[in-house]
Short mmCIF file of C-alpha atoms in Angstrom, two decimals:
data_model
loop_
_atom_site.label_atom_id
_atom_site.label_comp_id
_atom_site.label_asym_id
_atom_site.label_seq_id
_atom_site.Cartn_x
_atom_site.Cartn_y
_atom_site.Cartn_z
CA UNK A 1 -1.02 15.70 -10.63
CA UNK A 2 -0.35 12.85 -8.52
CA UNK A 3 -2.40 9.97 -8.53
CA UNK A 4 -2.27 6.45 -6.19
CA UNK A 5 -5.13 4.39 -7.40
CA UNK A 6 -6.38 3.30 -10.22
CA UNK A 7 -9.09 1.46 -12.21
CA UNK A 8 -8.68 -1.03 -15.03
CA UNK A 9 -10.99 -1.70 -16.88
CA UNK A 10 -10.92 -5.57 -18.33
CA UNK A 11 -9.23 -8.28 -16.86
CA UNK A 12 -8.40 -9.97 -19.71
CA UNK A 13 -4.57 -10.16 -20.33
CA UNK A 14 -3.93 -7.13 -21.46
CA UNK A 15 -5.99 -5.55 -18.36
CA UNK A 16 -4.19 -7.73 -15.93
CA UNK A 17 -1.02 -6.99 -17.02
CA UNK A 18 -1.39 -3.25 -16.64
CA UNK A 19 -2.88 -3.95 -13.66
CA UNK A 20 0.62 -5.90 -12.48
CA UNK A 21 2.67 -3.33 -13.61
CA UNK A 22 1.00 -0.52 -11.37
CA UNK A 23 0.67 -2.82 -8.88
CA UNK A 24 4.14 -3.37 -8.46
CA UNK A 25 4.78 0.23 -9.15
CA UNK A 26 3.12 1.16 -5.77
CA UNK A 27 -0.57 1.97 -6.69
CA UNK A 28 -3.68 0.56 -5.23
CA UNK A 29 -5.29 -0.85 -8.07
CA UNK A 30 -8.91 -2.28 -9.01
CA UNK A 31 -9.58 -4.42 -11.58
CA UNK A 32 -13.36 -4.35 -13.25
CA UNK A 33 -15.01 -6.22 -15.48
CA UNK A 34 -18.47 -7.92 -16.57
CA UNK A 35 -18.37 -11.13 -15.06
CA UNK A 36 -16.84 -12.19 -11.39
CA UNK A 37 -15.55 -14.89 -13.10
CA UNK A 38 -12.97 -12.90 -15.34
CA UNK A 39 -12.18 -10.96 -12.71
CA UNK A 40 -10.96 -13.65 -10.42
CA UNK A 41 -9.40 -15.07 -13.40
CA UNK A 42 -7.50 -11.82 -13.96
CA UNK A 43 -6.06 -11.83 -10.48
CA UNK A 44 -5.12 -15.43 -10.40
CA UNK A 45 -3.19 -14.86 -13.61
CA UNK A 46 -1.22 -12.09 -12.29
CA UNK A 47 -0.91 -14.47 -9.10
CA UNK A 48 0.34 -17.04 -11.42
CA UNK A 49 2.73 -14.88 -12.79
CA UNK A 50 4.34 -12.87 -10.01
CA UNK A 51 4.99 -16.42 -8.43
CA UNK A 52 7.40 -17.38 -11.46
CA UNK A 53 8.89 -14.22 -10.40
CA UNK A 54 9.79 -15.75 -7.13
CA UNK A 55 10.58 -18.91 -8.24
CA UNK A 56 13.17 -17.38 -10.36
CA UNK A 57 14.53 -15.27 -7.76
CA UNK A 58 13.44 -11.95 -9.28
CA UNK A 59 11.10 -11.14 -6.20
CA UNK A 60 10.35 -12.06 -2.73
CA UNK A 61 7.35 -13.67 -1.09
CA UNK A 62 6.65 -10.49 0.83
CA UNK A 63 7.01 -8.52 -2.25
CA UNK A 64 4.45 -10.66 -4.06
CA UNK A 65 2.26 -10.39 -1.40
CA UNK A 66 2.32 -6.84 -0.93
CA UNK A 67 2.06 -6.50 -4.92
CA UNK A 68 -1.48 -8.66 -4.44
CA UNK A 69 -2.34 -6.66 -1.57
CA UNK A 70 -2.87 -3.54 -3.66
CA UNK A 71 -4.94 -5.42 -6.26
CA UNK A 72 -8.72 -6.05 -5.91
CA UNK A 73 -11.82 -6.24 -8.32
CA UNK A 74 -15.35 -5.50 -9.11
CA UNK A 75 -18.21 -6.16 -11.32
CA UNK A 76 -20.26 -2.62 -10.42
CA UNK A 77 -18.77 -0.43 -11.46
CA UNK A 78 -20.29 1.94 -9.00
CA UNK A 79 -18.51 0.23 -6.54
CA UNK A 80 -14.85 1.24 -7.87
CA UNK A 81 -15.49 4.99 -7.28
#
């Protein structure tokens, strides 16, 4: 079975960090939680961190971007189907 998106539930740290680490694996993923706030939070902190990345030379500014790219959120969770 092959999958190439997936759905996180939480965007707390723990959320957002799986959610990097499929993200920069190639999936399309989507990021839920209760509140728009912790979901924008979730996705700036992955932001945050894949920018140390390039500061340090580990990754490019495209790559970053295209690692964002395949992140998004949602409160309704109807609307991640």
């Amino acid at each position: 079975m092959e999958f190439k998106r997936v759905l996180i539930i939480g965007a707390g740290q723990m959320g957002s960090g799986i959610a990097q680490v499929m993200a920069q694996g190639g999936l399309s993923v989507v990021i839920r939680d209760i509140k728009e706030d912790f979901v924008k939070k979730g996705i700036a902190g992955i932001d945050k961190n894949l920018a140390k990345n390039v500061e340090k030379g580990k990754m490019t500014a495209d790559a970053k971007a295209a690692v964002m790219a395949r992140i998004s959120g949602v409160v309704d969770l109807d609307a991640a189907a």
